[in-house]
């Protein structure tokens, strides 16, 4: 709420006690912690995130812990023996989720591009399902002619936003890999140095630099999809 210090950071959530909402809560708290630690001595206009994709990266890095066995046992308190049988399943689900999401984001990107090029076109419903069939390999229900695209909440409340998740996911993988290799030497969520580093390198600078500089400053290299690809191989 506002940008005056001390910051008033709030998360509004309607949660259920399951893995899906655990991911969402961690995701939203990721955004929240970024906002909370932006350096308040920055000028008003820079007292915000570097870019939508950098705050989505932090949110993603936190949210994905909900399906990480080490986090589930050490932080959420799930007994290790309960996790053992599900380890491979969890890892596979995480990989599938990252891949499926990329295709889903492409649908949103292409649909929005076409929508804003010609908002009055009469075949938006057809276009939507064409993209879903081509990119997500899901067949349209026979005879369907409804504005199904309008059910995606981002199209009405956060237009031209969705594509930011993709570089966000790339940065999340890159940042985590840097943190664990150079800062914590182990799972980032188990070491408070990670929090201090994130405050210093990502949250604190706010919008002082373009997002590409934030990535470079925090990880020592420009955004590189290689880290995301490596995360799919684990
Ligand atoms: Zn988010």
mmCIF file of C-alpha atoms and ligand atoms in Angstrom:
data_model
loop_
_atom_site.group_PDB
_atom_site.id
_atom_site.type_symbol
_atom_site.label_atom_id
_atom_site.label_comp_id
_atom_site.label_asym_id
_atom_site.label_seq_id
_atom_site.Cartn_x
_atom_site.Cartn_y
_atom_site.Cartn_z
ATOM 1 C CA UNK A 1 0.000 0.000 0.000
ATOM 2 C CA UNK A 2 1.789 3.154 -1.164
ATOM 3 C CA UNK A 3 5.545 3.649 -1.186
ATOM 4 C CA UNK A 4 6.222 5.470 2.063
ATOM 5 C CA UNK A 5 8.417 3.925 4.706
ATOM 6 C CA UNK A 6 7.861 1.810 6.761
ATOM 7 C CA UNK A 7 6.252 -0.063 3.907
ATOM 8 C CA UNK A 8 2.792 -1.497 4.363
ATOM 9 C CA UNK A 9 3.046 -4.787 2.458
ATOM 10 C CA UNK A 10 -0.022 -6.999 2.380
ATOM 11 C CA UNK A 11 -1.003 -10.278 0.744
ATOM 12 C CA UNK A 12 -4.671 -10.966 0.119
ATOM 13 C CA UNK A 13 -5.276 -14.678 -0.269
ATOM 14 C CA UNK A 14 -8.062 -17.215 -0.183
ATOM 15 C CA UNK A 15 -6.193 -20.389 0.551
ATOM 16 C CA UNK A 16 -6.955 -24.050 1.013
ATOM 17 C CA UNK A 17 -4.620 -26.443 2.808
ATOM 18 C CA UNK A 18 -3.063 -28.136 -0.214
ATOM 19 C CA UNK A 19 0.071 -28.088 -2.361
ATOM 20 C CA UNK A 20 -1.434 -25.801 -5.001
ATOM 21 C CA UNK A 21 -2.170 -23.078 -2.477
ATOM 22 C CA UNK A 22 1.133 -23.589 -0.708
ATOM 23 C CA UNK A 23 2.784 -22.761 -4.018
ATOM 24 C CA UNK A 24 0.554 -19.692 -4.389
ATOM 25 C CA UNK A 25 1.248 -18.461 -0.847
ATOM 26 C CA UNK A 26 5.011 -18.849 -1.255
ATOM 27 C CA UNK A 27 4.733 -17.130 -4.637
ATOM 28 C CA UNK A 28 2.841 -14.144 -3.241
ATOM 29 C CA UNK A 29 5.155 -13.906 -0.242
ATOM 30 C CA UNK A 30 8.013 -13.824 -2.746
ATOM 31 C CA UNK A 31 6.506 -10.681 -4.282
ATOM 32 C CA UNK A 32 5.870 -9.339 -0.777
ATOM 33 C CA UNK A 33 9.415 -9.790 0.512
ATOM 34 C CA UNK A 34 10.779 -8.051 -2.596
ATOM 35 C CA UNK A 35 8.502 -5.038 -1.957
ATOM 36 C CA UNK A 36 9.357 -5.034 1.743
ATOM 37 C CA UNK A 37 13.115 -4.692 1.210
ATOM 38 C CA UNK A 38 13.301 -2.082 -1.524
ATOM 39 C CA UNK A 39 15.719 0.570 -0.329
ATOM 40 C CA UNK A 40 13.509 3.367 1.077
ATOM 41 C CA UNK A 41 16.172 6.016 0.406
ATOM 42 C CA UNK A 42 15.636 5.622 -3.342
ATOM 43 C CA UNK A 43 13.634 8.376 -5.066
ATOM 44 C CA UNK A 44 9.901 7.684 -5.042
ATOM 45 C CA UNK A 45 9.700 6.567 -8.670
ATOM 46 C CA UNK A 46 12.488 4.018 -8.227
ATOM 47 C CA UNK A 47 10.991 2.563 -5.053
ATOM 48 C CA UNK A 48 9.546 -0.366 -6.945
ATOM 49 C CA UNK A 49 10.677 -3.625 -8.562
ATOM 50 C CA UNK A 50 13.222 -3.543 -11.412
ATOM 51 C CA UNK A 51 10.707 -5.168 -13.754
ATOM 52 C CA UNK A 52 7.669 -7.409 -13.647
ATOM 53 C CA UNK A 53 9.920 -10.294 -14.651
ATOM 54 C CA UNK A 54 12.316 -9.803 -11.712
ATOM 55 C CA UNK A 55 9.535 -9.896 -9.124
ATOM 56 C CA UNK A 56 8.034 -12.902 -10.908
ATOM 57 C CA UNK A 57 11.439 -14.580 -10.690
ATOM 58 C CA UNK A 58 11.546 -14.215 -6.911
ATOM 59 C CA UNK A 59 7.930 -15.345 -6.641
ATOM 60 C CA UNK A 60 8.676 -18.372 -8.802
ATOM 61 C CA UNK A 61 11.810 -19.276 -6.887
ATOM 62 C CA UNK A 62 9.805 -19.296 -3.645
ATOM 63 C CA UNK A 63 6.601 -20.883 -5.000
ATOM 64 C CA UNK A 64 8.356 -23.843 -6.540
ATOM 65 C CA UNK A 65 9.615 -24.878 -3.086
ATOM 66 C CA UNK A 66 6.156 -26.332 -2.478
ATOM 67 C CA UNK A 67 7.121 -29.349 -4.539
ATOM 68 C CA UNK A 68 10.695 -29.632 -3.407
ATOM 69 C CA UNK A 69 11.360 -32.633 -1.135
ATOM 70 C CA UNK A 70 14.134 -30.929 0.887
ATOM 71 C CA UNK A 71 11.935 -27.915 1.643
ATOM 72 C CA UNK A 72 8.931 -30.113 2.416
ATOM 73 C CA UNK A 73 10.863 -32.114 4.994
ATOM 74 C CA UNK A 74 13.054 -29.416 6.540
ATOM 75 C CA UNK A 75 10.650 -26.464 6.555
ATOM 76 C CA UNK A 76 7.102 -27.794 6.129
ATOM 77 C CA UNK A 77 7.799 -30.736 8.461
ATOM 78 C CA UNK A 78 6.653 -33.566 6.163
ATOM 79 C CA UNK A 79 8.252 -36.781 7.523
ATOM 80 C CA UNK A 80 11.067 -37.957 5.237
ATOM 81 C CA UNK A 81 9.661 -41.473 4.980
ATOM 82 C CA UNK A 82 6.428 -40.038 3.542
ATOM 83 C CA UNK A 83 8.425 -38.239 0.892
ATOM 84 C CA UNK A 84 10.733 -41.062 -0.110
ATOM 85 C CA UNK A 85 8.139 -42.835 -2.259
ATOM 86 C CA UNK A 86 7.101 -39.610 -3.927
ATOM 87 C CA UNK A 87 10.521 -38.120 -4.634
ATOM 88 C CA UNK A 88 10.722 -39.049 -8.280
ATOM 89 C CA UNK A 89 7.064 -38.178 -8.823
ATOM 90 C CA UNK A 90 7.605 -34.714 -7.324
ATOM 91 C CA UNK A 91 10.695 -34.063 -9.408
ATOM 92 C CA UNK A 92 8.916 -35.203 -12.546
ATOM 93 C CA UNK A 93 5.922 -33.025 -11.779
ATOM 94 C CA UNK A 94 8.176 -30.018 -11.313
ATOM 95 C CA UNK A 95 9.855 -30.603 -14.681
ATOM 96 C CA UNK A 96 6.536 -31.148 -16.452
ATOM 97 C CA UNK A 97 5.120 -28.038 -14.834
ATOM 98 C CA UNK A 98 7.971 -25.886 -16.132
ATOM 99 C CA UNK A 99 7.637 -27.227 -19.669
ATOM 100 C CA UNK A 100 3.840 -27.097 -19.842
ATOM 101 C CA UNK A 101 3.877 -23.590 -18.466
ATOM 102 C CA UNK A 102 6.182 -22.361 -21.205
ATOM 103 C CA UNK A 103 3.724 -23.541 -23.859
ATOM 104 C CA UNK A 104 0.835 -22.005 -21.960
ATOM 105 C CA UNK A 105 2.633 -18.647 -21.770
ATOM 106 C CA UNK A 106 3.188 -18.791 -25.535
ATOM 107 C CA UNK A 107 -0.555 -19.150 -26.052
ATOM 108 C CA UNK A 108 -1.200 -16.105 -23.897
ATOM 109 C CA UNK A 109 1.490 -14.089 -25.666
ATOM 110 C CA UNK A 110 0.291 -14.895 -29.169
ATOM 111 C CA UNK A 111 -3.345 -14.436 -28.272
ATOM 112 C CA UNK A 112 -2.799 -11.033 -26.690
ATOM 113 C CA UNK A 113 -0.664 -9.879 -29.604
ATOM 114 C CA UNK A 114 -3.451 -10.744 -32.045
ATOM 115 C CA UNK A 115 -6.134 -9.305 -29.765
ATOM 116 C CA UNK A 116 -4.505 -5.903 -29.475
ATOM 117 C CA UNK A 117 -3.676 -5.786 -33.154
ATOM 118 C CA UNK A 118 -7.369 -6.128 -33.940
ATOM 119 C CA UNK A 119 -9.613 -6.058 -30.854
ATOM 120 C CA UNK A 120 -12.765 -6.210 -32.973
ATOM 121 C CA UNK A 121 -12.002 -9.399 -34.832
ATOM 122 C CA UNK A 122 -14.909 -11.767 -34.669
ATOM 123 C CA UNK A 123 -12.969 -15.023 -34.444
ATOM 124 C CA UNK A 124 -11.174 -14.619 -31.101
ATOM 125 C CA UNK A 125 -12.761 -17.811 -29.780
ATOM 126 C CA UNK A 126 -11.484 -19.729 -32.806
ATOM 127 C CA UNK A 127 -8.041 -18.158 -32.508
ATOM 128 C CA UNK A 128 -7.857 -19.159 -28.818
ATOM 129 C CA UNK A 129 -8.612 -22.801 -29.507
ATOM 130 C CA UNK A 130 -6.338 -22.844 -32.559
ATOM 131 C CA UNK A 131 -3.467 -21.802 -30.289
ATOM 132 C CA UNK A 132 -4.456 -24.219 -27.522
ATOM 133 C CA UNK A 133 -4.574 -27.110 -30.005
ATOM 134 C CA UNK A 134 -1.305 -26.201 -31.657
ATOM 135 C CA UNK A 135 0.778 -25.351 -28.597
ATOM 136 C CA UNK A 136 -0.849 -27.267 -25.774
ATOM 137 C CA UNK A 137 -1.986 -30.255 -27.837
ATOM 138 C CA UNK A 138 -5.473 -30.104 -26.327
ATOM 139 C CA UNK A 139 -8.403 -30.601 -28.650
ATOM 140 C CA UNK A 140 -11.277 -28.137 -28.576
ATOM 141 C CA UNK A 141 -14.637 -29.520 -27.413
ATOM 142 C CA UNK A 142 -16.721 -30.304 -30.493
ATOM 143 C CA UNK A 143 -19.050 -27.498 -31.577
ATOM 144 C CA UNK A 144 -17.652 -25.110 -28.965
ATOM 145 C CA UNK A 145 -18.228 -21.429 -29.762
ATOM 146 C CA UNK A 146 -17.808 -19.418 -26.571
ATOM 147 C CA UNK A 147 -15.352 -16.671 -25.525
ATOM 148 C CA UNK A 148 -13.318 -19.152 -23.450
ATOM 149 C CA UNK A 149 -10.270 -16.889 -23.639
ATOM 150 C CA UNK A 150 -12.091 -14.379 -21.416
ATOM 151 C CA UNK A 151 -12.024 -16.857 -18.532
ATOM 152 C CA UNK A 152 -8.274 -16.247 -18.136
ATOM 153 C CA UNK A 153 -8.242 -13.612 -15.412
ATOM 154 C CA UNK A 154 -5.033 -11.916 -16.588
ATOM 155 C CA UNK A 155 -6.755 -10.764 -19.779
ATOM 156 C CA UNK A 156 -9.049 -8.507 -17.778
ATOM 157 C CA UNK A 157 -7.060 -7.566 -14.669
ATOM 158 C CA UNK A 158 -3.428 -7.781 -15.808
ATOM 159 C CA UNK A 159 -3.285 -7.273 -19.581
ATOM 160 C CA UNK A 160 0.043 -7.670 -21.411
ATOM 161 C CA UNK A 161 1.562 -9.223 -18.301
ATOM 162 C CA UNK A 162 1.700 -12.935 -18.872
ATOM 163 C CA UNK A 163 4.790 -13.139 -21.067
ATOM 164 C CA UNK A 164 6.859 -11.762 -18.162
ATOM 165 C CA UNK A 165 6.581 -15.104 -16.394
ATOM 166 C CA UNK A 166 8.887 -16.717 -18.950
ATOM 167 C CA UNK A 167 11.984 -14.530 -18.434
ATOM 168 C CA UNK A 168 10.960 -14.609 -14.753
ATOM 169 C CA UNK A 169 11.321 -18.382 -14.737
ATOM 170 C CA UNK A 170 14.670 -18.129 -16.523
ATOM 171 C CA UNK A 171 15.944 -15.605 -13.978
ATOM 172 C CA UNK A 172 14.599 -17.725 -11.099
ATOM 173 C CA UNK A 173 16.660 -20.708 -12.274
ATOM 174 C CA UNK A 174 19.740 -18.552 -12.849
ATOM 175 C CA UNK A 175 19.476 -16.788 -9.496
ATOM 176 C CA UNK A 176 18.968 -19.986 -7.559
ATOM 177 C CA UNK A 177 21.886 -21.630 -9.268
ATOM 178 C CA UNK A 178 24.112 -18.633 -8.466
ATOM 179 C CA UNK A 179 22.934 -18.445 -4.856
ATOM 180 C CA UNK A 180 23.570 -22.102 -4.172
ATOM 181 C CA UNK A 181 26.903 -22.243 -5.978
ATOM 182 C CA UNK A 182 28.382 -18.968 -4.700
ATOM 183 C CA UNK A 183 26.488 -17.757 -1.646
ATOM 184 C CA UNK A 184 24.989 -20.555 0.432
ATOM 185 C CA UNK A 185 26.733 -23.681 -0.856
ATOM 186 C CA UNK A 186 23.493 -25.623 -0.256
ATOM 187 C CA UNK A 187 19.711 -25.158 -0.440
ATOM 188 C CA UNK A 188 19.144 -21.395 -0.418
ATOM 189 C CA UNK A 189 16.084 -21.646 1.800
ATOM 190 C CA UNK A 190 18.148 -23.115 4.639
ATOM 191 C CA UNK A 191 20.621 -20.261 4.892
ATOM 192 C CA UNK A 192 19.931 -16.697 5.949
ATOM 193 C CA UNK A 193 22.835 -15.516 3.806
ATOM 194 C CA UNK A 194 20.476 -16.040 0.866
ATOM 195 C CA UNK A 195 18.058 -13.501 2.298
ATOM 196 C CA UNK A 196 20.832 -10.993 2.937
ATOM 197 C CA UNK A 197 22.183 -11.491 -0.563
ATOM 198 C CA UNK A 198 18.753 -11.048 -2.136
ATOM 199 C CA UNK A 199 18.225 -7.851 -0.146
ATOM 200 C CA UNK A 200 21.560 -6.513 -1.305
ATOM 201 C CA UNK A 201 21.557 -7.628 -4.938
ATOM 202 C CA UNK A 202 17.910 -7.755 -6.005
ATOM 203 C CA UNK A 203 15.400 -6.158 -3.630
ATOM 204 C CA UNK A 204 17.396 -3.199 -2.341
ATOM 205 C CA UNK A 205 18.237 -1.626 -5.727
ATOM 206 C CA UNK A 206 14.538 -1.429 -6.618
ATOM 207 C CA UNK A 207 14.106 0.070 -10.073
ATOM 208 C CA UNK A 208 17.464 1.874 -9.991
ATOM 209 C CA UNK A 209 18.771 -0.207 -12.910
ATOM 210 C CA UNK A 210 17.163 -1.747 -15.983
ATOM 211 C CA UNK A 211 16.164 -5.348 -15.277
ATOM 212 C CA UNK A 212 18.997 -6.767 -17.378
ATOM 213 C CA UNK A 213 21.471 -4.962 -15.126
ATOM 214 C CA UNK A 214 19.751 -6.389 -12.069
ATOM 215 C CA UNK A 215 20.211 -9.901 -13.494
ATOM 216 C CA UNK A 216 23.847 -9.188 -14.309
ATOM 217 C CA UNK A 217 24.529 -7.608 -10.915
ATOM 218 C CA UNK A 218 22.891 -10.458 -8.991
ATOM 219 C CA UNK A 219 24.314 -13.407 -10.915
ATOM 220 C CA UNK A 220 27.428 -12.112 -12.683
ATOM 221 C CA UNK A 221 26.029 -12.801 -16.153
ATOM 222 C CA UNK A 222 23.262 -11.725 -18.497
ATOM 223 C CA UNK A 223 20.014 -13.683 -18.604
ATOM 224 C CA UNK A 224 20.920 -17.128 -19.943
ATOM 225 C CA UNK A 225 18.312 -19.852 -20.548
ATOM 226 C CA UNK A 226 20.944 -22.521 -19.868
ATOM 227 C CA UNK A 227 20.147 -22.514 -16.135
ATOM 228 C CA UNK A 228 16.468 -23.136 -16.814
ATOM 229 C CA UNK A 229 17.372 -25.996 -19.148
ATOM 230 C CA UNK A 230 19.689 -27.477 -16.526
ATOM 231 C CA UNK A 231 16.843 -27.313 -13.985
ATOM 232 C CA UNK A 232 14.807 -29.553 -16.322
ATOM 233 C CA UNK A 233 17.523 -32.185 -16.317
ATOM 234 C CA UNK A 234 17.794 -32.581 -12.551
HETATM 235 ZN ZN1 LIG B 1 3.406 -13.449 -9.442
#
